[in-house]
Amino acid sequence: MAYKIEMPRVGESVVEAVIDKWLVKAGQRVEEYDPLVEVVTDKVAMEIPAPASGTITKIVVAAGDTVPIGAVIAEMDADDAPERSDPGPVESQGGTSYTPNFDRTGTLVQEANVGPTGGVFRDTSLQAPPQSPHTALSPVVMRLAAEHGIDPASVKGTGRSGRITKSDILAAVSRRNRAAHSIGDDGDELLIQNPVKKLTAEHMARSWREIPHAWSAIEIDVSGMVACRQANRESALGRHGVNLTYLPFTLWAAARSLAENKLLNSTWQGNRAYVRARINLGIAVATHDGLVVPVLHDADAGSVSQMAVRVSKIVSKAREGKLDLEDVRGGTFTLNNTGALGSVLGGAIINHPQTAILTTETVVKRPVAVSLEGRDKIEVREMMNACLSFDHRLIDGAEAAAFLQDFKGRLESIDADSTIE
Amino acid sequence: MATMNVLEAVRDAMRLEMRRDPNVFILGEDVGARGGVFLATNGFVAEFGEQRVIDTPLAESSIVGIALGAAVSGMRPIAEIQFGDFIWPAINQLVGEAARARYGTAGQRNASMVVRVPHGGGVRGGLYHSQSVEALLAHTPGLKVVAPSTPYDAKGLLISAIRDDDPVVFLEHKRTYRLVRGEAPEGYYTEPIGRAEIKRRGEDLTVITYGLMLHYTLQAAEQVSESEGIEAEVIDLRTLRPLDVDTVIESVRRTSKALIVQEDTPVASIGSEVAAVIADRAFFDLDGPVRRVTPPDFPPMPYSPLQEAEYMPSPNKISYAIRQLIDL
Amino acid sequence: MGKMNSTGRETQIASSAGPAGLPDGLDAAGVVEMYRTMILSRMLDERVWLMNRQGKAAIVASAQGHEAAQVASVRALDPSRDHFLIYYRQFTAMLALGVTPLELLCGFLAKSGEPMSEARQFPLHGSHPRVDLFSFSNVVGTQLPQAVGVALADRLRGDQGRVTIVYFGDGAASQGDCHEAMNFAGIHRLPVLFFCENNGYATSVPLQRQMAVESVAVRAAGYGFPGVSVDGRDMFAVYQATKDAADSIRAEGGPVLVEAKVDRLLPHTTDDDHTLYRSPDDIGQMRGRDPIDVTSRALRERRLMDEDGDKSIRQEARRLVIEATDRAEALPYPDAEAMYRHLYAE
């Protein structure tokens, strides 16, 4: 059987060896323990014996070369399968220099009771403390609550099982202190960096640093959508208790366009990109604590009115600072309704690790050239721009355009008689 | 700058100090013609002669006791204990005698000596070539205990140790000897004993470690940064006595979470002390329990590879603990 | 004594007499001075023992019975250039080296001004600012490798002609450190004089329960250097043996082991009761060969001192002890905060 002869471990702390002299040639018959090669390490010089009886088929490393422990130095056709040589320290990173190697370290599945080598991982020092985390206030939480006169019972915990974390208390403090910020000598205001803003800042910077952004924009005639909204406002308020805005329409359309253009619904995980199966739309919401992005999970499932109900709920939760971890988890694409703020054109920053973000701009009345029964004429139409920022590593301009066209088509197909249910 | 591994850094520091100061000499087992079992004193007999590079009998107590006698007589001996596991016969001379030489003479005698101790496991060393011996030594008032993990620190700290007027135990992790390469200035420079160093900046939690575990911890920190954006601050203690408490406390106050990673067993260890200090001085800044990653509370360490890997802390075990602490 | 016996066979030196009845290097005044030190040591020793019973001195390890061996061994060396590593029973040796009665009393009473350790340690431990001596520890035998290190330092510096004398008891001879030290000193022919004060007891355990040989001196053969055994109650014999050993060492002859056979007239320390393990006969016989009496007789026989002289020596010693006691008792204890100094170099 073919067998690769590796440089064996030849002493504590030795990581490489120099092939000094081969004592055999390719094609030569050897018996187990016959000397094969003379090697030199910085600790010892020694002969390496044959691991089995058989015929040497190939000398892989020439005399004078340095090889790491474990490298293949020759190949043989062995009579019987040789015993594996000593594997050395199992966690060995190999090589002579320290380079973090994440591919080899991999990642851990939490709570998986398996050690790094397949044994049972029984590290009892890592077991969670026995007390219930619901009620346990950590020392820093108790101190900050007392210092700032905050009742911990009034703070929503975002930690495991709803534990109130240090950030939760700091956020509560920051909310309360918003009005009372300090003013410098020149009238400069100190920006209180609450945790949300700080995280957003880091997040934005990371996205900008890592993702090569490309942009594309499209004009959409939303006259029909405007009419439809107008037609259904009252019934929405009556039947669902929601104020119908344009956002449910654009969400509805975007979710369906994503289902058709799946590449836009992808995320980066480490060094790999995945097309996501679920369509979970993040909605950028400005709150007084900063930008938050609650997520509508499986947004391709419901009707416009269902979307309206869900949007209304989650946006008010966001504005009240009552979002659960679940509410902000798992987004696959983000929609940014800058139109509500009067913007007509924008280049949004992608919500890392997603790969695209869509902004829907202000709906404005504009004179538009339209063709009606073969004749061009100017009409006043309700127009809206939609701008897409996309990760150019994954998505090409054509794919972006296809998505935008699909989105446009869906919105333009709506008219006053369309059902929103 | 030169590139060297930890072993070369140790050798370089000793060679430079031997050249500079005629009072520096080396004694230990196989340090002469053999150049030390790890070759730390390779070529020293040729350069400095047998008088200053003394092969001793296999008798650790006298290696340290003789070094102590020479030190209090004005010399600067470097005693090599071949393996940390062999230090126990010398403990009385080290802990009982050298550590108290100054205090017990009200400052009249300098025990200006270095005891170099290759130690640590993960090298298939079994029960008697794998031990971590720092806890008892760091427990001892009067000793200084240094545990570098990079070539730069090893060289700069060893030069400081040799010039120090108090007994310094210099713990060299065997596995770092050839595994860890890095830059270090050529020629003389010193790193201060008693000062920890933040080897990685982060705001989410503080990981306190030393020795080989520094490298495993840095790997774990990159891993969790890459996968979840968790940014761990990693403190390399470098000196285990006196402990740089201020650096630890300053960091934990910022991050509010502390994880201690060590290769030594948990009970009454460096980690115990660090945890106690954090509980004392940063209690009201903590947003979670102080956790430790250590081997199981069993003797270091089985020779057989799966058991050795089971025993040793690893980057995966460390990143697991980081996630546990963050997801709280 | 002639040439050192390199086979390490025990060599008995009953007594020795030069032309004037005195060994080389000793004169009449010097001999009387040695006796004066012995008397002072004995009286101070008796005083501190009593002060223990008064609750003033927490611990005393008496040198009574060891005085002749100690004073003679110091006299045979040269305190201006030799190094002395002592142990806890070396009251007389310290007086002979120039440590004052007041300094010793400050040690026993733990008073301010104690020179060896600022009264941190048990009496007689530490280092002395004027005399080249030290004793770090209560763990017996640790001083032996340290002494080898001191001698090695002289060798490395090229500092020739100095002797490092290290004192130890028969109990310490059982320690591994004793073996390791002698072995290393033998290999490197270091200038170390191993001086064993063999009083026959390691606390309560008699010699035959400590070793299977008759003397510590015979062990020197195993390390390749000479070992001699002398009657430690005979000041002249101890002087001669130690002087010969020191001369040989100074002539680069390598280490020598000198064993002085002595009696420990009192229990191990003030916390011990030797009637639990020694018979009244044994204790009585020992008292009959008290080195103070032996020396007093020898000096009178040699007409180096008459009875009046002896009396006035004792009166003078008594006066010195009373004076030192009064002064020591009047001294304060060191401040509590002083304990925080000198852990590391300042």
PDB file of N, CA, C and O in Angstrom, chain A residues 172-231:
ATOM      1  N   ALA A 172     -30.427  53.425  29.706  1.00  0.00           N
ATOM      2  CA  ALA A 172     -31.506  54.061  30.467  1.00  0.00           C
ATOM      3  C   ALA A 172     -31.049  55.411  31.012  1.00  0.00           C
ATOM      4  O   ALA A 172     -31.782  56.401  30.966  1.00  0.00           O
ATOM      5  N   VAL A 173     -29.825  55.432  31.505  1.00  0.00           N
ATOM      6  CA  VAL A 173     -29.267  56.681  32.028  1.00  0.00           C
ATOM      7  C   VAL A 173     -29.208  57.715  30.911  1.00  0.00           C
ATOM      8  O   VAL A 173     -29.612  58.857  31.064  1.00  0.00           O
ATOM      9  N   SER A 174     -28.748  57.270  29.767  1.00  0.00           N
ATOM     10  CA  SER A 174     -28.573  58.190  28.650  1.00  0.00           C
ATOM     11  C   SER A 174     -29.923  58.723  28.173  1.00  0.00           C
ATOM     12  O   SER A 174     -30.065  59.900  27.861  1.00  0.00           O
ATOM     13  N   ARG A 175     -30.929  57.848  28.146  1.00  0.00           N
ATOM     14  CA  ARG A 175     -32.264  58.303  27.759  1.00  0.00           C
ATOM     15  C   ARG A 175     -32.736  59.411  28.689  1.00  0.00           C
ATOM     16  O   ARG A 175     -33.245  60.432  28.263  1.00  0.00           O
ATOM     17  N   ARG A 176     -32.518  59.172  29.978  1.00  0.00           N
ATOM     18  CA  ARG A 176     -33.043  60.118  30.949  1.00  0.00           C
ATOM     19  C   ARG A 176     -32.249  61.430  30.928  1.00  0.00           C
ATOM     20  O   ARG A 176     -32.776  62.516  31.141  1.00  0.00           O
ATOM     21  N   ASN A 177     -30.964  61.304  30.665  1.00  0.00           N
ATOM     22  CA  ASN A 177     -30.114  62.488  30.730  1.00  0.00           C
ATOM     23  C   ASN A 177     -30.079  63.276  29.418  1.00  0.00           C
ATOM     24  O   ASN A 177     -29.339  64.247  29.306  1.00  0.00           O
ATOM     25  N   ARG A 178     -30.846  62.792  28.453  1.00  0.00           N
ATOM     26  CA  ARG A 178     -30.770  63.402  27.128  1.00  0.00           C
ATOM     27  C   ARG A 178     -30.906  64.933  27.169  1.00  0.00           C
ATOM     28  O   ARG A 178     -30.154  65.648  26.524  1.00  0.00           O
ATOM     29  N   ALA A 179     -31.848  65.387  27.946  1.00  0.00           N
ATOM     30  CA  ALA A 179     -32.101  66.837  27.985  1.00  0.00           C
ATOM     31  C   ALA A 179     -30.943  67.580  28.651  1.00  0.00           C
ATOM     32  O   ALA A 179     -30.604  68.697  28.264  1.00  0.00           O
ATOM     33  N   ALA A 180     -30.392  66.933  29.637  1.00  0.00           N
ATOM     34  CA  ALA A 180     -29.412  67.647  30.457  1.00  0.00           C
ATOM     35  C   ALA A 180     -27.991  67.380  30.000  1.00  0.00           C
ATOM     36  O   ALA A 180     -27.203  66.808  30.724  1.00  0.00           O
ATOM     37  N   HIS A 181     -27.683  67.745  28.793  1.00  0.00           N
ATOM     38  CA  HIS A 181     -26.325  67.522  28.324  1.00  0.00           C
ATOM     39  C   HIS A 181     -25.451  68.752  28.591  1.00  0.00           C
ATOM     40  O   HIS A 181     -25.940  69.859  28.720  1.00  0.00           O
ATOM     41  N   SER A 182     -24.183  68.559  28.613  1.00  0.00           N
ATOM     42  CA  SER A 182     -23.276  69.656  28.954  1.00  0.00           C
ATOM     43  C   SER A 182     -23.021  70.556  27.763  1.00  0.00           C
ATOM     44  O   SER A 182     -23.106  70.151  26.618  1.00  0.00           O
ATOM     45  N   ILE A 183     -22.734  71.799  28.065  1.00  0.00           N
ATOM     46  CA  ILE A 183     -22.457  72.772  27.020  1.00  0.00           C
ATOM     47  C   ILE A 183     -21.071  73.351  27.250  1.00  0.00           C
ATOM     48  O   ILE A 183     -20.731  73.766  28.346  1.00  0.00           O
ATOM     49  N   GLY A 184     -20.230  73.357  26.206  1.00  0.00           N
ATOM     50  CA  GLY A 184     -18.855  73.851  26.337  1.00  0.00           C
ATOM     51  C   GLY A 184     -18.795  75.364  26.329  1.00  0.00           C
ATOM     52  O   GLY A 184     -19.824  76.038  26.225  1.00  0.00           O
ATOM     53  N   ASP A 185     -17.609  75.915  26.430  1.00  0.00           N
ATOM     54  CA  ASP A 185     -17.410  77.361  26.513  1.00  0.00           C
ATOM     55  C   ASP A 185     -17.915  78.097  25.272  1.00  0.00           C
ATOM     56  O   ASP A 185     -18.455  79.191  25.341  1.00  0.00           O
ATOM     57  N   ASP A 186     -17.688  77.478  24.100  1.00  0.00           N
ATOM     58  CA  ASP A 186     -18.123  78.122  22.867  1.00  0.00           C
ATOM     59  C   ASP A 186     -19.545  77.742  22.510  1.00  0.00           C
ATOM     60  O   ASP A 186     -19.990  77.973  21.387  1.00  0.00           O
ATOM     61  N   GLY A 187     -20.208  77.121  23.420  1.00  0.00           N
ATOM     62  CA  GLY A 187     -21.557  76.686  23.118  1.00  0.00           C
ATOM     63  C   GLY A 187     -21.594  75.323  22.456  1.00  0.00           C
ATOM     64  O   GLY A 187     -22.651  74.842  22.051  1.00  0.00           O
ATOM     65  N   ASP A 188     -20.408  74.659  22.343  1.00  0.00           N
ATOM     66  CA  ASP A 188     -20.387  73.326  21.750  1.00  0.00           C
ATOM     67  C   ASP A 188     -21.115  72.354  22.658  1.00  0.00           C
ATOM     68  O   ASP A 188     -20.963  72.399  23.868  1.00  0.00           O
ATOM     69  N   GLU A 189     -21.872  71.492  22.041  1.00  0.00           N
ATOM     70  CA  GLU A 189     -22.596  70.520  22.845  1.00  0.00           C
ATOM     71  C   GLU A 189     -21.855  69.193  22.863  1.00  0.00           C
ATOM     72  O   GLU A 189     -21.386  68.732  21.825  1.00  0.00           O
ATOM     73  N   LEU A 190     -21.791  68.628  24.011  1.00  0.00           N
ATOM     74  CA  LEU A 190     -21.189  67.303  24.131  1.00  0.00           C
ATOM     75  C   LEU A 190     -22.192  66.287  23.622  1.00  0.00           C
ATOM     76  O   LEU A 190     -23.345  66.264  24.044  1.00  0.00           O
ATOM     77  N   LEU A 191     -21.750  65.472  22.645  1.00  0.00           N
ATOM     78  CA  LEU A 191     -22.616  64.408  22.158  1.00  0.00           C
ATOM     79  C   LEU A 191     -22.474  63.242  23.103  1.00  0.00           C
ATOM     80  O   LEU A 191     -21.399  62.678  23.243  1.00  0.00           O
ATOM     81  N   ILE A 192     -23.546  62.931  23.783  1.00  0.00           N
ATOM     82  CA  ILE A 192     -23.459  61.776  24.678  1.00  0.00           C
ATOM     83  C   ILE A 192     -23.513  60.524  23.825  1.00  0.00           C
ATOM     84  O   ILE A 192     -24.495  60.259  23.145  1.00  0.00           O
ATOM     85  N   GLN A 193     -22.411  59.785  23.826  1.00  0.00           N
ATOM     86  CA  GLN A 193     -22.320  58.594  22.994  1.00  0.00           C
ATOM     87  C   GLN A 193     -23.012  57.446  23.701  1.00  0.00           C
ATOM     88  O   GLN A 193     -22.406  56.705  24.450  1.00  0.00           O
ATOM     89  N   ASN A 194     -24.316  57.314  23.446  1.00  0.00           N
ATOM     90  CA  ASN A 194     -24.991  56.180  24.069  1.00  0.00           C
ATOM     91  C   ASN A 194     -24.579  54.903  23.341  1.00  0.00           C
ATOM     92  O   ASN A 194     -24.036  54.951  22.239  1.00  0.00           O
ATOM     93  N   PRO A 195     -24.801  53.769  23.974  1.00  0.00           N
ATOM     94  CA  PRO A 195     -24.313  52.509  23.396  1.00  0.00           C
ATOM     95  C   PRO A 195     -24.842  52.254  22.000  1.00  0.00           C
ATOM     96  O   PRO A 195     -24.124  51.732  21.157  1.00  0.00           O
ATOM     97  N   VAL A 196     -26.091  52.646  21.726  1.00  0.00           N
ATOM     98  CA  VAL A 196     -26.645  52.393  20.395  1.00  0.00           C
ATOM     99  C   VAL A 196     -25.867  53.176  19.359  1.00  0.00           C
ATOM    100  O   VAL A 196     -25.432  52.654  18.336  1.00  0.00           O
ATOM    101  N   LYS A 197     -25.613  54.443  19.671  1.00  0.00           N
ATOM    102  CA  LYS A 197     -24.895  55.285  18.702  1.00  0.00           C
ATOM    103  C   LYS A 197     -23.464  54.793  18.520  1.00  0.00           C
ATOM    104  O   LYS A 197     -22.920  54.808  17.426  1.00  0.00           O
ATOM    105  N   LYS A 198     -22.888  54.369  19.620  1.00  0.00           N
ATOM    106  CA  LYS A 198     -21.515  53.883  19.572  1.00  0.00           C
ATOM    107  C   LYS A 198     -21.429  52.639  18.702  1.00  0.00           C
ATOM    108  O   LYS A 198     -20.569  52.515  17.837  1.00  0.00           O
ATOM    109  N   LEU A 199     -22.370  51.733  18.928  1.00  0.00           N
ATOM    110  CA  LEU A 199     -22.388  50.498  18.156  1.00  0.00           C
ATOM    111  C   LEU A 199     -22.657  50.787  16.694  1.00  0.00           C
ATOM    112  O   LEU A 199     -22.017  50.223  15.812  1.00  0.00           O
ATOM    113  N   THR A 200     -23.603  51.715  16.455  1.00  0.00           N
ATOM    114  CA  THR A 200     -23.924  52.063  15.080  1.00  0.00           C
ATOM    115  C   THR A 200     -22.695  52.638  14.394  1.00  0.00           C
ATOM    116  O   THR A 200     -22.384  52.286  13.255  1.00  0.00           O
ATOM    117  N   ALA A 201     -22.006  53.486  15.119  1.00  0.00           N
ATOM    118  CA  ALA A 201     -20.806  54.099  14.549  1.00  0.00           C
ATOM    119  C   ALA A 201     -19.799  53.032  14.157  1.00  0.00           C
ATOM    120  O   ALA A 201     -19.251  53.035  13.054  1.00  0.00           O
ATOM    121  N   GLU A 202     -19.570  52.080  15.058  1.00  0.00           N
ATOM    122  CA  GLU A 202     -18.615  51.012  14.779  1.00  0.00           C
ATOM    123  C   GLU A 202     -19.077  50.175  13.591  1.00  0.00           C
ATOM    124  O   GLU A 202     -18.293  49.797  12.719  1.00  0.00           O
ATOM    125  N   HIS A 203     -20.387  49.927  13.590  1.00  0.00           N
ATOM    126  CA  HIS A 203     -20.976  49.095  12.566  1.00  0.00           C
ATOM    127  C   HIS A 203     -20.846  49.751  11.192  1.00  0.00           C
ATOM    128  O   HIS A 203     -20.451  49.128  10.219  1.00  0.00           O
ATOM    129  N   MET A 204     -21.161  51.030  11.161  1.00  0.00           N
ATOM    130  CA  MET A 204     -21.062  51.793   9.909  1.00  0.00           C
ATOM    131  C   MET A 204     -19.628  51.794   9.404  1.00  0.00           C
ATOM    132  O   MET A 204     -19.366  51.563   8.230  1.00  0.00           O
ATOM    133  N   ALA A 205     -18.726  52.057  10.316  1.00  0.00           N
ATOM    134  CA  ALA A 205     -17.322  52.151   9.934  1.00  0.00           C
ATOM    135  C   ALA A 205     -16.842  50.819   9.383  1.00  0.00           C
ATOM    136  O   ALA A 205     -16.120  50.748   8.386  1.00  0.00           O
ATOM    137  N   ARG A 206     -17.284  49.756  10.019  1.00  0.00           N
ATOM    138  CA  ARG A 206     -16.848  48.438   9.590  1.00  0.00           C
ATOM    139  C   ARG A 206     -17.382  48.121   8.197  1.00  0.00           C
ATOM    140  O   ARG A 206     -16.671  47.624   7.322  1.00  0.00           O
ATOM    141  N   SER A 207     -18.653  48.459   7.993  1.00  0.00           N
ATOM    142  CA  SER A 207     -19.284  48.201   6.706  1.00  0.00           C
ATOM    143  C   SER A 207     -18.542  48.968   5.605  1.00  0.00           C
ATOM    144  O   SER A 207     -18.214  48.439   4.562  1.00  0.00           O
ATOM    145  N   TRP A 208     -18.273  50.235   5.915  1.00  0.00           N
ATOM    146  CA  TRP A 208     -17.619  51.102   4.919  1.00  0.00           C
ATOM    147  C   TRP A 208     -16.204  50.612   4.627  1.00  0.00           C
ATOM    148  O   TRP A 208     -15.748  50.655   3.493  1.00  0.00           O
ATOM    149  N   ARG A 209     -15.546  50.127   5.668  1.00  0.00           N
ATOM    150  CA  ARG A 209     -14.179  49.638   5.548  1.00  0.00           C
ATOM    151  C   ARG A 209     -14.138  48.366   4.718  1.00  0.00           C
ATOM    152  O   ARG A 209     -13.284  48.180   3.873  1.00  0.00           O
ATOM    153  N   GLU A 210     -15.098  47.484   4.960  1.00  0.00           N
ATOM    154  CA  GLU A 210     -14.987  46.144   4.395  1.00  0.00           C
ATOM    155  C   GLU A 210     -15.706  45.957   3.072  1.00  0.00           C
ATOM    156  O   GLU A 210     -15.312  45.129   2.263  1.00  0.00           O
ATOM    157  N   ILE A 211     -16.792  46.703   2.877  1.00  0.00           N
ATOM    158  CA  ILE A 211     -17.624  46.415   1.696  1.00  0.00           C
ATOM    159  C   ILE A 211     -17.365  47.444   0.591  1.00  0.00           C
ATOM    160  O   ILE A 211     -17.502  48.649   0.814  1.00  0.00           O
ATOM    161  N   PRO A 212     -16.995  46.991  -0.596  1.00  0.00           N
ATOM    162  CA  PRO A 212     -16.896  47.911  -1.737  1.00  0.00           C
ATOM    163  C   PRO A 212     -18.311  48.239  -2.236  1.00  0.00           C
ATOM    164  O   PRO A 212     -18.977  47.399  -2.829  1.00  0.00           O
ATOM    165  N   HIS A 213     -18.771  49.439  -1.880  1.00  0.00           N
ATOM    166  CA  HIS A 213     -20.138  49.831  -2.214  1.00  0.00           C
ATOM    167  C   HIS A 213     -20.262  50.254  -3.674  1.00  0.00           C
ATOM    168  O   HIS A 213     -19.389  50.940  -4.194  1.00  0.00           O
ATOM    169  N   ALA A 214     -21.369  49.854  -4.323  1.00  0.00           N
ATOM    170  CA  ALA A 214     -21.724  50.402  -5.632  1.00  0.00           C
ATOM    171  C   ALA A 214     -23.190  50.861  -5.539  1.00  0.00           C
ATOM    172  O   ALA A 214     -23.917  50.419  -4.643  1.00  0.00           O
ATOM    173  N   TRP A 215     -23.547  51.765  -6.420  1.00  0.00           N
ATOM    174  CA  TRP A 215     -24.891  52.383  -6.307  1.00  0.00           C
ATOM    175  C   TRP A 215     -25.652  52.317  -7.625  1.00  0.00           C
ATOM    176  O   TRP A 215     -25.044  52.339  -8.702  1.00  0.00           O
ATOM    177  N   SER A 216     -26.947  52.283  -7.486  1.00  0.00           N
ATOM    178  CA  SER A 216     -27.803  52.372  -8.667  1.00  0.00           C
ATOM    179  C   SER A 216     -29.125  53.009  -8.212  1.00  0.00           C
ATOM    180  O   SER A 216     -29.556  52.778  -7.088  1.00  0.00           O
ATOM    181  N   ALA A 217     -29.763  53.807  -9.094  1.00  0.00           N
ATOM    182  CA  ALA A 217     -31.019  54.454  -8.698  1.00  0.00           C
ATOM    183  C   ALA A 217     -32.015  54.350  -9.839  1.00  0.00           C
ATOM    184  O   ALA A 217     -31.634  54.219 -11.009  1.00  0.00           O
ATOM    185  N   ILE A 218     -33.269  54.399  -9.472  1.00  0.00           N
ATOM    186  CA  ILE A 218     -34.317  54.256 -10.485  1.00  0.00           C
ATOM    187  C   ILE A 218     -35.484  55.172 -10.119  1.00  0.00           C
ATOM    188  O   ILE A 218     -35.736  55.420  -8.937  1.00  0.00           O
ATOM    189  N   GLU A 219     -36.188  55.672 -11.134  1.00  0.00           N
ATOM    190  CA  GLU A 219     -37.402  56.478 -10.923  1.00  0.00           C
ATOM    191  C   GLU A 219     -38.614  55.570 -11.013  1.00  0.00           C
ATOM    192  O   GLU A 219     -38.697  54.757 -11.931  1.00  0.00           O
ATOM    193  N   ILE A 220     -39.569  55.739 -10.114  1.00  0.00           N
ATOM    194  CA  ILE A 220     -40.768  54.893 -10.145  1.00  0.00           C
ATOM    195  C   ILE A 220     -41.997  55.796 -10.141  1.00  0.00           C
ATOM    196  O   ILE A 220     -42.092  56.734  -9.331  1.00  0.00           O
ATOM    197  N   ASP A 221     -42.901  55.456 -11.012  1.00  0.00           N
ATOM    198  CA  ASP A 221     -44.169  56.187 -11.034  1.00  0.00           C
ATOM    199  C   ASP A 221     -45.110  55.510 -10.037  1.00  0.00           C
ATOM    200  O   ASP A 221     -45.585  54.409 -10.251  1.00  0.00           O
ATOM    201  N   VAL A 222     -45.313  56.182  -8.901  1.00  0.00           N
ATOM    202  CA  VAL A 222     -46.110  55.563  -7.841  1.00  0.00           C
ATOM    203  C   VAL A 222     -47.504  56.192  -7.744  1.00  0.00           C
ATOM    204  O   VAL A 222     -48.135  56.124  -6.684  1.00  0.00           O
ATOM    205  N   SER A 223     -47.957  56.750  -8.809  1.00  0.00           N
ATOM    206  CA  SER A 223     -49.290  57.380  -8.793  1.00  0.00           C
ATOM    207  C   SER A 223     -50.357  56.384  -8.351  1.00  0.00           C
ATOM    208  O   SER A 223     -51.237  56.696  -7.537  1.00  0.00           O
ATOM    209  N   GLY A 224     -50.217  55.144  -8.857  1.00  0.00           N
ATOM    210  CA  GLY A 224     -51.194  54.123  -8.498  1.00  0.00           C
ATOM    211  C   GLY A 224     -51.123  53.786  -7.023  1.00  0.00           C
ATOM    212  O   GLY A 224     -52.141  53.606  -6.346  1.00  0.00           O
ATOM    213  N   MET A 225     -49.907  53.693  -6.509  1.00  0.00           N
ATOM    214  CA  MET A 225     -49.708  53.371  -5.102  1.00  0.00           C
ATOM    215  C   MET A 225     -50.294  54.466  -4.213  1.00  0.00           C
ATOM    216  O   MET A 225     -50.944  54.181  -3.202  1.00  0.00           O
ATOM    217  N   VAL A 226     -50.080  55.713  -4.636  1.00  0.00           N
ATOM    218  CA  VAL A 226     -50.610  56.840  -3.864  1.00  0.00           C
ATOM    219  C   VAL A 226     -52.124  56.774  -3.828  1.00  0.00           C
ATOM    220  O   VAL A 226     -52.748  56.937  -2.771  1.00  0.00           O
ATOM    221  N   ALA A 227     -52.688  56.435  -4.991  1.00  0.00           N
ATOM    222  CA  ALA A 227     -54.146  56.340  -5.077  1.00  0.00           C
ATOM    223  C   ALA A 227     -54.656  55.193  -4.214  1.00  0.00           C
ATOM    224  O   ALA A 227     -55.659  55.317  -3.505  1.00  0.00           O
ATOM    225  N   CYS A 228     -53.970  54.097  -4.262  1.00  0.00           N
ATOM    226  CA  CYS A 228     -54.357  52.914  -3.487  1.00  0.00           C
ATOM    227  C   CYS A 228     -54.317  53.222  -1.997  1.00  0.00           C
ATOM    228  O   CYS A 228     -55.202  52.830  -1.237  1.00  0.00           O
ATOM    229  N   ARG A 229     -53.242  53.882  -1.585  1.00  0.00           N
ATOM    230  CA  ARG A 229     -53.119  54.243  -0.170  1.00  0.00           C
ATOM    231  C   ARG A 229     -54.300  55.117   0.232  1.00  0.00           C
ATOM    232  O   ARG A 229     -54.937  54.896   1.273  1.00  0.00           O
ATOM    233  N   GLN A 230     -54.577  56.114  -0.627  1.00  0.00           N
ATOM    234  CA  GLN A 230     -55.672  57.024  -0.341  1.00  0.00           C
ATOM    235  C   GLN A 230     -56.987  56.252  -0.188  1.00  0.00           C
ATOM    236  O   GLN A 230     -57.748  56.480   0.748  1.00  0.00           O
ATOM    237  N   ALA A 231     -57.168  55.287  -1.093  1.00  0.00           N
ATOM    238  CA  ALA A 231     -58.418  54.528  -1.116  1.00  0.00           C
ATOM    239  C   ALA A 231     -58.584  53.659   0.124  1.00  0.00           C
ATOM    240  O   ALA A 231     -59.695  53.367   0.547  1.00  0.00           O
TER     241      ALA A 231
END
